[in-house]
Short mmCIF file of C-alpha atoms and ligand atoms in Angstrom, two decimals:
data_model
loop_
_atom_site.label_atom_id
_atom_site.label_comp_id
_atom_site.label_asym_id
_atom_site.label_seq_id
_atom_site.Cartn_x
_atom_site.Cartn_y
_atom_site.Cartn_z
CA MET A 1 6.06 -4.90 26.91
CA VAL A 2 8.62 -2.20 26.13
CA SER A 3 8.86 -1.06 22.48
CA ARG A 4 12.25 -1.37 20.92
CA VAL A 5 13.36 1.72 19.05
CA ILE A 6 16.00 1.14 16.42
CA PRO A 7 18.32 4.17 16.35
CA VAL A 8 19.12 5.95 13.09
CA ASP A 9 22.12 8.03 12.08
CA PRO A 10 21.96 11.84 11.97
CA PHE A 11 20.43 13.05 8.74
CA ASP A 12 19.31 15.97 6.63
CA LEU A 13 15.93 15.33 5.04
CA VAL A 14 14.82 17.77 2.36
CA ILE A 15 11.12 17.63 1.50
CA PHE A 16 10.41 19.14 -1.91
CA GLY A 17 6.74 20.05 -1.85
CA GLY A 18 7.27 20.68 1.88
CA THR A 19 4.17 22.89 2.17
CA GLY A 20 1.92 20.47 0.26
CA ASP A 21 -0.90 18.25 1.39
CA LEU A 22 1.11 15.04 1.86
CA ALA A 23 3.84 16.86 3.81
CA ARG A 24 1.30 18.45 6.14
CA ARG A 25 -0.98 15.46 6.59
CA LYS A 26 1.44 12.57 6.70
CA ILE A 27 5.14 13.26 6.42
CA LEU A 28 5.68 15.91 9.10
CA PRO A 29 3.15 14.56 11.64
CA GLY A 30 4.77 11.14 11.11
CA LEU A 31 8.25 12.50 11.68
CA TYR A 32 7.03 14.25 14.81
CA ARG A 33 5.70 10.94 16.17
CA ARG A 34 9.10 9.35 15.54
CA PHE A 35 10.69 12.30 17.35
CA ARG A 36 8.40 11.68 20.31
CA ALA A 37 9.28 8.00 20.23
CA GLY A 38 12.92 8.99 20.68
CA GLN A 39 13.93 7.83 17.23
CA MET A 40 15.23 11.12 15.87
CA PRO A 41 18.93 11.37 16.49
CA GLU A 42 20.51 14.49 17.93
CA GLY A 43 21.08 16.93 15.09
CA ALA A 44 18.48 15.50 12.69
CA ARG A 45 17.34 18.27 10.37
CA ILE A 46 14.23 18.52 8.21
CA ILE A 47 14.25 21.14 5.50
CA GLY A 48 11.04 22.07 3.73
CA ALA A 49 11.56 23.27 0.17
CA ALA A 50 8.77 24.74 -1.94
CA ARG A 51 7.81 27.66 -4.13
CA SER A 52 6.09 29.71 -1.42
CA GLU A 53 8.02 32.67 -0.10
CA MET A 54 8.51 32.22 3.64
CA ASP A 55 11.28 31.95 6.19
CA ALA A 56 12.08 29.13 8.60
CA GLU A 57 9.87 30.65 11.28
CA GLY A 58 6.92 30.83 8.90
CA TYR A 59 7.48 27.17 8.00
CA ARG A 60 7.58 26.15 11.67
CA GLN A 61 4.23 27.85 12.20
CA LEU A 62 2.75 26.10 9.18
CA ILE A 63 3.95 22.72 10.40
CA SER A 64 2.91 23.40 13.97
CA ALA A 65 -0.64 24.00 12.69
CA ALA A 66 -0.46 20.83 10.55
CA ILE A 67 0.65 18.72 13.51
CA ALA A 68 -2.14 20.20 15.64
CA GLU A 69 -4.61 19.21 12.92
CA PHE A 70 -3.27 15.80 11.87
CA GLY A 71 -0.90 14.73 14.66
CA GLY A 72 -3.45 13.39 17.13
CA THR A 73 -3.12 13.82 20.86
CA GLU A 74 0.69 13.87 20.72
CA ALA A 75 0.48 17.43 19.43
CA GLU A 76 -0.61 18.53 22.89
CA ASP A 77 2.86 18.04 24.33
CA GLN A 78 4.03 21.64 23.81
CA ALA A 79 7.58 21.11 25.03
CA SER A 80 8.40 18.29 22.63
CA LEU A 81 6.55 20.02 19.80
CA ALA A 82 8.74 23.09 20.29
CA ALA A 83 11.89 20.93 20.34
CA PHE A 84 10.82 19.18 17.12
CA LEU A 85 9.97 22.43 15.35
CA GLY A 86 13.40 23.75 16.33
CA GLY A 87 14.93 21.18 13.95
CA LEU A 88 12.99 22.49 10.93
CA ASP A 89 14.34 24.79 8.27
CA TYR A 90 12.94 26.11 5.01
CA VAL A 91 14.19 27.17 1.58
CA THR A 92 12.12 28.88 -1.11
CA ILE A 93 13.03 27.02 -4.27
CA ASP A 94 12.23 27.05 -7.96
CA ALA A 95 12.26 23.41 -9.09
CA THR A 96 12.72 24.23 -12.75
CA GLY A 97 14.80 27.43 -12.43
CA ASP A 98 17.79 28.70 -10.45
CA GLY A 99 16.09 30.32 -7.47
CA GLY A 100 16.98 28.95 -4.05
CA TRP A 101 19.44 26.24 -5.07
CA LYS A 102 22.49 28.06 -3.74
CA ASP A 103 20.69 28.58 -0.41
CA LEU A 104 19.91 24.88 -0.21
CA ALA A 105 23.51 23.98 -1.11
CA ALA A 106 24.75 26.29 1.65
CA LEU A 107 22.55 24.48 4.19
CA MET A 108 23.76 21.05 3.15
CA SER A 109 27.38 21.19 4.22
CA ARG A 110 27.21 18.53 6.94
CA ASP A 111 28.59 15.05 6.49
CA VAL A 112 25.41 13.15 7.35
CA VAL A 113 22.86 10.96 5.56
CA ARG A 114 21.06 13.06 2.93
CA ALA A 115 17.57 12.18 1.84
CA PHE A 116 15.40 14.07 -0.64
CA TYR A 117 11.67 13.47 -0.63
CA PHE A 118 10.12 14.37 -4.00
CA SER A 119 6.60 15.13 -2.79
CA VAL A 120 5.84 16.90 -6.08
CA ALA A 121 4.31 16.09 -9.47
CA PRO A 122 6.33 13.43 -11.37
CA ALA A 123 6.87 15.96 -14.16
CA LEU A 124 9.31 17.71 -11.80
CA PHE A 125 11.39 14.64 -10.86
CA GLY A 126 13.87 15.14 -13.70
CA ALA A 127 14.41 18.84 -12.97
CA LEU A 128 14.95 18.21 -9.26
CA ALA A 129 17.36 15.30 -9.81
CA GLU A 130 19.37 17.32 -12.30
CA ARG A 131 19.67 20.38 -10.06
CA LEU A 132 20.57 18.37 -6.98
CA HIS A 133 23.60 17.14 -8.90
CA ALA A 134 24.43 20.36 -10.71
CA HIS A 135 24.65 22.18 -7.36
CA GLY A 136 26.64 19.42 -5.72
CA ILE A 137 23.88 18.80 -3.17
CA ALA A 138 23.37 15.11 -3.86
CA ASN A 139 26.23 12.65 -3.48
CA ASP A 140 26.63 8.89 -3.89
CA GLN A 141 25.25 8.28 -0.40
CA SER A 142 22.12 10.38 -0.99
CA ARG A 143 18.65 8.88 -1.25
CA ILE A 144 15.59 10.09 -3.05
CA VAL A 145 12.02 9.18 -2.17
CA VAL A 146 9.25 9.21 -4.77
CA GLU A 147 5.53 8.63 -4.48
CA LYS A 148 2.89 7.04 -6.59
CA PRO A 149 1.55 7.48 -9.19
CA PHE A 150 4.73 6.12 -10.68
CA GLY A 151 3.66 6.50 -14.29
CA ARG A 152 0.25 5.76 -15.77
CA ASP A 153 1.40 2.91 -18.01
CA LEU A 154 4.53 0.95 -18.83
CA ALA A 155 5.92 3.56 -21.23
CA SER A 156 5.60 6.47 -18.79
CA ALA A 157 6.93 4.41 -15.85
CA ARG A 158 9.92 3.37 -17.93
CA SER A 159 10.60 6.93 -18.89
CA LEU A 160 10.40 8.04 -15.22
CA ASN A 161 12.78 5.24 -14.26
CA GLN A 162 15.19 6.41 -16.97
CA THR A 163 14.96 10.01 -15.80
CA LEU A 164 15.84 9.04 -12.25
CA ALA A 165 18.51 6.56 -13.36
CA ALA A 166 20.32 9.35 -15.20
CA HIS A 167 21.19 10.82 -11.78
CA PHE A 168 20.76 8.13 -9.14
CA ASP A 169 21.57 4.43 -8.82
CA GLU A 170 18.71 2.04 -8.10
CA HIS A 171 19.99 1.55 -4.53
CA GLN A 172 19.42 5.29 -3.95
CA ILE A 173 15.81 5.33 -5.19
CA TYR A 174 12.98 4.65 -2.71
CA ARG A 175 9.60 4.26 -4.46
CA ILE A 176 6.91 4.42 -1.81
CA ASP A 177 3.87 2.18 -1.79
CA HIS A 178 2.42 3.04 1.59
CA TYR A 179 0.67 -0.35 1.78
CA LEU A 180 4.08 -1.94 2.27
CA GLY A 181 4.53 0.17 5.39
CA LYS A 182 1.37 -1.13 7.04
CA GLU A 183 1.97 -3.19 10.15
CA THR A 184 -0.02 -6.23 9.04
CA VAL A 185 1.57 -6.32 5.62
CA GLN A 186 4.95 -6.83 7.22
CA ASN A 187 3.44 -9.29 9.61
CA LEU A 188 2.41 -11.33 6.63
CA MET A 189 6.07 -12.07 6.00
CA ALA A 190 6.68 -12.77 9.70
CA VAL A 191 3.77 -15.21 9.84
CA ARG A 192 4.64 -16.98 6.61
CA PHE A 193 8.36 -17.27 7.11
CA GLY A 194 8.70 -17.25 10.90
CA ASN A 195 6.39 -20.18 11.65
CA VAL A 196 6.58 -23.82 10.75
CA LEU A 197 2.77 -24.09 10.68
CA PHE A 198 1.82 -22.28 7.52
CA GLU A 199 4.44 -22.78 4.85
CA PRO A 200 3.75 -26.52 4.28
CA LEU A 201 0.08 -25.68 3.58
CA TRP A 202 0.78 -22.60 1.46
CA ASN A 203 0.22 -24.14 -1.98
CA ASN A 204 -2.30 -25.65 -4.37
CA HIS A 205 -2.49 -28.91 -2.40
CA TYR A 206 -4.17 -27.19 0.54
CA VAL A 207 -5.36 -23.74 -0.52
CA ASP A 208 -8.68 -23.52 -2.34
CA HIS A 209 -8.44 -19.83 -3.19
CA ILE A 210 -7.24 -16.48 -1.90
CA GLN A 211 -9.28 -13.27 -1.62
CA ILE A 212 -7.85 -9.80 -1.35
CA THR A 213 -10.30 -7.00 -0.56
CA VAL A 214 -9.50 -3.32 -0.11
CA ALA A 215 -12.85 -1.63 0.49
CA GLU A 216 -13.28 2.05 1.21
CA THR A 217 -16.28 4.13 2.22
CA VAL A 218 -14.90 7.39 0.86
CA GLY A 219 -15.73 8.61 -2.63
CA VAL A 220 -13.44 10.48 -4.99
CA GLY A 221 -14.84 13.94 -4.23
CA GLY A 222 -12.08 16.50 -3.96
CA ARG A 223 -9.67 14.56 -6.15
CA GLY A 224 -12.05 13.67 -8.95
CA SER A 225 -10.00 15.20 -11.74
CA TYR A 226 -6.96 13.06 -10.88
CA TYR A 227 -9.03 9.97 -10.20
CA ASP A 228 -11.08 10.17 -13.37
CA LYS A 229 -7.91 9.78 -15.44
CA SER A 230 -6.80 6.94 -13.27
CA GLY A 231 -9.57 4.65 -12.00
CA ALA A 232 -9.32 1.83 -9.49
CA MET A 233 -7.04 -0.24 -11.69
CA ARG A 234 -4.30 2.37 -11.85
CA ASP A 235 -4.95 3.93 -8.46
CA MET A 236 -5.12 0.75 -6.36
CA VAL A 237 -4.59 -2.50 -8.25
CA GLN A 238 -1.37 -1.81 -10.15
CA ASN A 239 0.34 -0.91 -6.89
CA HIS A 240 -1.29 -1.73 -3.54
CA LEU A 241 -3.23 -4.87 -4.45
CA MET A 242 -0.45 -6.30 -6.58
CA GLN A 243 2.03 -5.74 -3.77
CA LEU A 244 -0.25 -7.63 -1.39
CA LEU A 245 -0.62 -10.39 -3.95
CA CYS A 246 3.16 -10.63 -4.26
CA LEU A 247 3.72 -10.94 -0.52
CA ILE A 248 1.09 -13.62 -0.11
CA ALA A 249 2.20 -15.63 -3.13
CA MET A 250 5.97 -15.25 -3.31
CA GLU A 251 8.47 -18.02 -2.66
CA PRO A 252 10.49 -17.71 0.55
CA PRO A 253 13.51 -15.53 -0.18
CA SER A 254 16.80 -17.08 0.93
CA HIS A 255 17.21 -14.30 3.48
CA PHE A 256 15.38 -11.17 4.56
CA ASP A 257 17.19 -8.68 2.41
CA ALA A 258 15.83 -6.00 0.10
CA ASP A 259 16.85 -7.53 -3.21
CA ALA A 260 16.17 -11.13 -2.19
CA VAL A 261 12.59 -10.16 -1.22
CA ARG A 262 12.06 -8.02 -4.30
CA ASP A 263 13.43 -10.68 -6.64
CA GLU A 264 10.77 -13.08 -5.35
CA LYS A 265 7.99 -10.49 -5.67
CA LEU A 266 9.02 -9.75 -9.22
CA LYS A 267 8.76 -13.45 -10.10
CA VAL A 268 5.14 -13.46 -8.92
CA ILE A 269 4.20 -10.52 -11.13
CA ARG A 270 5.93 -12.10 -14.09
CA ALA A 271 4.10 -15.37 -13.49
CA LEU A 272 0.66 -13.73 -13.50
CA GLN A 273 -1.36 -15.01 -16.43
CA PRO A 274 -2.85 -12.37 -18.71
CA LEU A 275 -6.26 -11.51 -17.31
CA ASP A 276 -9.22 -13.06 -19.08
CA PRO A 277 -11.63 -10.14 -19.89
CA HIS A 278 -14.51 -12.32 -18.61
CA HIS A 279 -12.82 -12.49 -15.23
CA VAL A 280 -12.97 -8.82 -14.41
CA VAL A 281 -15.87 -6.59 -13.34
CA ARG A 282 -15.74 -2.81 -13.26
CA GLY A 283 -18.16 -0.62 -11.37
CA GLN A 284 -19.10 2.99 -10.69
CA TYR A 285 -20.99 4.15 -7.60
CA ASP A 286 -24.41 5.76 -7.78
CA ALA A 287 -25.63 8.67 -5.69
CA SER A 288 -27.26 8.02 -2.34
CA THR A 289 -29.53 10.32 -0.36
CA GLU A 290 -26.43 11.69 1.39
CA SER A 291 -23.72 11.59 -1.23
CA PRO A 292 -23.18 12.34 -4.92
CA SER A 293 -22.60 9.77 -7.64
CA TYR A 294 -19.18 8.98 -9.02
CA ARG A 295 -19.89 11.06 -12.12
CA GLU A 296 -20.87 14.04 -9.99
CA ASP A 297 -17.76 13.64 -7.83
CA ALA A 298 -15.60 13.36 -10.93
CA GLU A 299 -17.46 16.25 -12.60
CA ASN A 300 -17.69 14.18 -15.74
CA ALA A 301 -21.23 13.21 -16.72
CA ARG A 302 -19.99 10.74 -19.36
CA SER A 303 -17.18 9.16 -17.39
CA PHE A 304 -16.45 5.46 -17.99
CA THR A 305 -13.79 5.35 -15.28
CA GLU A 306 -14.16 2.59 -12.69
CA SER A 307 -14.41 3.31 -8.97
CA PHE A 308 -14.60 -0.44 -8.31
CA VAL A 309 -12.91 -3.43 -9.83
CA ALA A 310 -13.05 -7.15 -9.04
CA MET A 311 -11.08 -9.84 -10.82
CA LYS A 312 -9.97 -13.43 -10.80
CA CYS A 313 -6.27 -13.98 -11.48
CA HIS A 314 -4.03 -16.98 -11.82
CA ILE A 315 -0.35 -17.39 -11.10
CA ALA A 316 1.27 -19.82 -13.46
CA ASN A 317 3.83 -21.61 -11.30
CA TRP A 318 4.09 -24.92 -9.46
CA ARG A 319 2.96 -23.58 -6.12
CA TRP A 320 -0.20 -21.87 -7.33
CA ALA A 321 -1.33 -23.66 -10.50
CA GLY A 322 -5.14 -23.90 -10.40
CA VAL A 323 -5.61 -21.65 -7.34
CA PRO A 324 -7.68 -18.55 -8.14
CA PHE A 325 -6.76 -15.23 -6.56
CA TYR A 326 -9.83 -13.00 -6.31
CA LEU A 327 -9.04 -9.31 -5.94
CA ARG A 328 -11.48 -6.45 -5.41
CA THR A 329 -11.28 -2.82 -4.41
CA GLY A 330 -13.70 0.05 -4.54
CA LYS A 331 -14.86 3.37 -3.20
CA ARG A 332 -18.14 4.07 -1.38
CA LEU A 333 -18.59 0.48 -0.32
CA LYS A 334 -20.31 -0.83 2.76
CA ALA A 335 -17.38 -0.45 5.16
CA ARG A 336 -13.73 0.49 5.28
CA SER A 337 -12.14 -2.88 5.43
CA SER A 338 -9.01 -4.39 3.95
CA GLU A 339 -8.36 -8.05 4.27
CA ILE A 340 -6.50 -10.95 2.76
CA ALA A 341 -8.17 -14.31 3.27
CA VAL A 342 -6.50 -17.62 2.59
CA VAL A 343 -9.33 -20.11 2.22
CA PHE A 344 -8.12 -23.66 2.69
CA GLN A 345 -9.58 -26.67 0.91
CA ASP A 346 -12.16 -29.00 2.34
CA LEU A 347 -10.93 -32.05 4.19
CA GLY A 348 -10.07 -34.89 1.84
CA HIS A 349 -12.35 -37.10 3.92
CA SER A 350 -14.49 -36.12 6.87
CA ILE A 351 -15.39 -38.59 9.59
CA PHE A 352 -18.39 -36.39 10.38
CA GLU A 353 -21.65 -36.47 8.49
CA GLY A 354 -24.04 -33.99 6.89
CA ASP A 355 -23.52 -30.35 7.78
CA GLU A 356 -20.86 -31.29 10.30
CA ALA A 357 -18.58 -32.33 7.44
CA ARG A 358 -18.69 -28.91 5.82
CA HIS A 359 -16.18 -26.76 7.65
CA ARG A 360 -13.18 -24.91 6.35
CA ASN A 361 -10.11 -23.29 7.75
CA ILE A 362 -9.65 -19.67 6.76
CA LEU A 363 -6.68 -17.52 7.67
CA SER A 364 -7.73 -13.91 7.55
CA ILE A 365 -5.19 -11.12 7.67
CA ARG A 366 -6.82 -7.78 8.46
CA LEU A 367 -4.96 -4.69 7.29
CA GLN A 368 -7.52 -2.24 8.63
CA PRO A 369 -9.37 -1.60 10.80
CA ASN A 370 -8.51 -3.74 13.86
CA GLU A 371 -5.20 -4.86 12.41
CA GLY A 372 -4.57 -8.46 13.15
CA MET A 373 -5.09 -12.02 12.01
CA ASP A 374 -7.41 -14.81 12.81
CA LEU A 375 -7.48 -18.41 11.89
CA GLN A 376 -10.91 -19.97 11.60
CA VAL A 377 -10.80 -23.44 13.09
CA THR A 378 -13.48 -26.04 13.61
CA ILE A 379 -14.28 -27.21 17.12
CA LYS A 380 -17.06 -29.01 18.92
CA GLU A 381 -19.80 -26.74 20.12
CA PRO A 382 -19.51 -26.82 23.91
CA GLY A 383 -22.18 -28.59 25.93
CA PRO A 384 -24.37 -31.63 25.50
CA GLY A 385 -26.14 -32.50 22.27
CA GLY A 386 -23.67 -34.70 20.48
CA MET A 387 -20.93 -33.84 18.05
CA ARG A 388 -22.03 -30.49 16.66
CA LEU A 389 -19.22 -28.59 15.03
CA ILE A 390 -18.75 -24.83 14.86
CA ASP A 391 -16.14 -22.52 13.38
CA VAL A 392 -14.40 -20.19 15.78
CA PRO A 393 -11.58 -17.73 15.19
CA LEU A 394 -8.21 -18.16 16.85
CA ASP A 395 -7.99 -14.42 17.14
CA MET A 396 -4.81 -12.38 17.17
CA THR A 397 -6.01 -8.80 17.06
CA PHE A 398 -2.82 -6.85 17.60
CA ALA A 399 -4.50 -4.47 20.03
CA ASP A 400 -5.43 -7.43 22.26
CA ALA A 401 -2.31 -9.47 21.76
CA LEU A 402 0.15 -6.63 22.27
CA GLY A 403 -1.63 -4.58 24.91
CA ASP A 404 -0.45 -0.99 25.21
CA ASP A 405 2.16 -1.29 22.49
CA ALA A 406 -0.45 -1.90 19.82
CA GLY A 407 -1.95 1.53 20.47
CA ASP A 408 1.25 2.85 19.01
CA VAL A 409 1.10 0.96 15.73
CA THR A 410 3.41 3.08 13.64
CA ASP A 411 1.84 4.80 10.67
CA ALA A 412 3.04 3.48 7.31
CA TYR A 413 4.69 6.76 6.32
CA GLU A 414 6.79 7.21 9.40
CA ARG A 415 8.03 3.64 9.23
CA LEU A 416 8.95 4.03 5.58
CA ILE A 417 10.74 7.36 6.06
CA MET A 418 12.82 5.89 8.87
CA ASP A 419 13.71 2.99 6.57
CA VAL A 420 14.95 5.51 4.01
CA ILE A 421 17.26 7.02 6.61
CA ARG A 422 18.46 3.56 7.63
CA GLY A 423 19.07 2.68 3.99
CA ASN A 424 16.70 -0.30 4.03
CA GLN A 425 14.91 -0.76 0.70
CA THR A 426 12.99 -3.95 1.55
CA LEU A 427 9.62 -2.19 1.75
CA PHE A 428 10.08 -0.09 -1.39
CA MET A 429 9.28 -1.00 -4.97
CA ARG A 430 12.15 -1.62 -7.31
CA GLY A 431 11.99 -0.12 -10.80
CA ASP A 432 11.60 -3.51 -12.50
CA GLU A 433 8.70 -4.45 -10.21
CA VAL A 434 6.81 -1.29 -11.10
CA GLU A 435 7.39 -1.88 -14.80
CA ALA A 436 6.31 -5.52 -14.58
CA ALA A 437 3.11 -4.49 -12.78
CA TRP A 438 2.28 -2.00 -15.55
CA ALA A 439 3.10 -4.60 -18.20
CA TRP A 440 0.37 -6.77 -16.67
CA THR A 441 -2.27 -4.06 -16.19
CA ASP A 442 -1.71 -2.18 -19.47
CA PRO A 443 -3.44 -4.70 -21.78
CA ILE A 444 -6.44 -4.91 -19.45
CA ILE A 445 -6.92 -1.14 -19.47
CA ALA A 446 -6.25 -0.98 -23.22
CA GLY A 447 -8.97 -3.61 -23.75
CA TRP A 448 -11.51 -1.52 -21.82
CA GLU A 449 -10.60 1.58 -23.74
CA ALA A 450 -10.80 -0.18 -27.09
CA ARG A 451 -14.23 -1.62 -26.27
CA ASN A 452 -15.52 1.57 -24.61
CA ASP A 453 -16.33 -0.66 -21.69
CA VAL A 454 -19.11 0.77 -19.53
CA PRO A 455 -18.75 0.12 -15.77
CA LYS A 456 -21.70 -1.47 -13.94
CA HIS A 457 -23.53 0.71 -11.47
CA TYR A 458 -23.56 -0.06 -7.79
CA ASP A 459 -25.25 1.46 -4.77
CA THR A 460 -23.27 3.54 -2.34
CA GLY A 461 -22.87 1.48 0.82
CA SER A 462 -23.13 -1.85 -1.01
CA ASN A 463 -20.67 -4.66 -1.76
CA GLY A 464 -20.16 -3.40 -5.32
CA PRO A 465 -21.95 -4.46 -8.52
CA GLU A 466 -23.95 -7.65 -8.64
CA ASP A 467 -21.65 -8.99 -11.37
CA ALA A 468 -18.78 -9.02 -8.89
CA MET A 469 -20.78 -11.43 -6.74
CA MET A 470 -21.42 -13.56 -9.80
CA LEU A 471 -17.70 -13.72 -10.55
CA MET A 472 -17.37 -15.87 -7.45
CA HIS A 473 -20.75 -17.59 -7.49
CA ARG A 474 -20.03 -19.02 -10.92
CA ASP A 475 -17.10 -20.84 -9.32
CA GLY A 476 -19.21 -22.05 -6.41
CA ARG A 477 -17.48 -19.62 -4.03
CA ARG A 478 -18.46 -16.44 -2.24
CA TRP A 479 -16.78 -13.23 -1.20
CA ARG A 480 -16.24 -12.72 2.47
CA GLU A 481 -18.42 -10.13 4.07
CA ILE A 482 -17.13 -6.56 3.96
CA LYS A 483 -17.33 -5.44 7.57
CA GLY A 484 -15.56 -2.64 9.39
C1 LIG B 1 -4.05 5.80 -2.19
C2 LIG B 1 -5.09 5.96 -3.27
O1 LIG B 1 -2.86 5.33 -2.75
O2 LIG B 1 -4.52 4.88 -1.21
C3 LIG B 1 -6.41 6.42 -2.68
O3 LIG B 1 -4.65 6.92 -4.22
C4 LIG B 1 -6.83 5.49 -1.55
O4 LIG B 1 -7.42 6.48 -3.67
C5 LIG B 1 -5.70 5.29 -0.55
O5 LIG B 1 -7.96 6.07 -0.92
C6 LIG B 1 -6.06 4.21 0.47
O6 LIG B 1 -5.10 4.17 1.48
P1 LIG B 1 -5.45 3.67 2.93
O7 LIG B 1 -4.14 3.62 3.64
O8 LIG B 1 -6.41 4.64 3.51
O9 LIG B 1 -6.07 2.31 2.75
#
């Protein structure tokens, strides 16, 4: 199978924070991969902008080293690496002062798509937006890209939205949630809305419940001071898990267009019932023989911040009334595994008896690792011995189904950056979505703070706290196994 590369127009991409961690780990290596895939148009230019004093050559060396470290085997192709680095430029800039802005303006004289990636602390968004306009660098066609955390509650998110709105229209603002750039997440829409099979069953008549798990093995060491002020609810649920929930639960948009899709996602968030405090479990990981505890990682011996959260939510609309959505995410769990599972109801009547009557269909959508989907179906166990039934997966692991092409599953960042250049906002969060998500999570977090809620302990390498298991067991259900 030959991959199809959608061309993009020539562009100037300015990365503020161009020497930072995200730029070196994700943005530049991702852009290089797109370059290698032939997706960078002739004359595309990437301009790093940061406080450090260096010239374009110094920046090329920095990025060359970053690509060697984070770019995988593609970095070994010296000729294409040199060609890519040739398209890089650099400006030393003072985000809150005057230094460097004239130099940047002088570089930006071409009539091409202009995109500005704000890979900096949100406190600098306002200053950057203001200066881009004051120096005539941004125009009506320009786009800005911003990263999470987009606020830490509704009030701060609203204020960030207002800051950006003072200088840019909503159609120019690209709020990244990198989960939306993951291959399987997009496939979720393809599967739901491109097949006749699933949509008729996608409701409370046929679905028993839905589970969303994002499990990680890493701890918070190295970023403990950020994380300790955030916790799993702000760091993962308010954005990534809620976006997954929206895509699985939304009504079919009338067409595949950015605002049509985002309108439907917004309706899901607004239909979420306030969370019952008895339906949420928070946890904090303990030390193991090999790794420190959460409190050690966070360097806060009295921390009440959660590194794990599990919850049962309900969406109050006709499609989903009565169907629980169980969500969980945590650090230092048993395996790195992210999955959405749609667990269908039992048969209304089974013609089989005893154990043979107890089989269920489950559609599992694996985000990572082994991206793909499988549908658990019931069949007869082959061979003699009567009608014994077993569950087998109809497996569509992308790597198997797509052969060589799947090896090149595009990283979320590179896909999203190319969408910015193309002007496609479908996979980006709209301001009202972000605010609605905070409006739902704020009271939950406020409740914990008011009660001084103490997270339950859990072992490193486990499934999370015992209470999270009970959350399901009480309903006569069980979590799916976390396996990598
Ligand atoms: C980030 C969170 O947004 O997503 C991190 O801040 C988390 O805490 C990461 O580890 C997970 O992303 P991925 O793509 O590795 O699942």
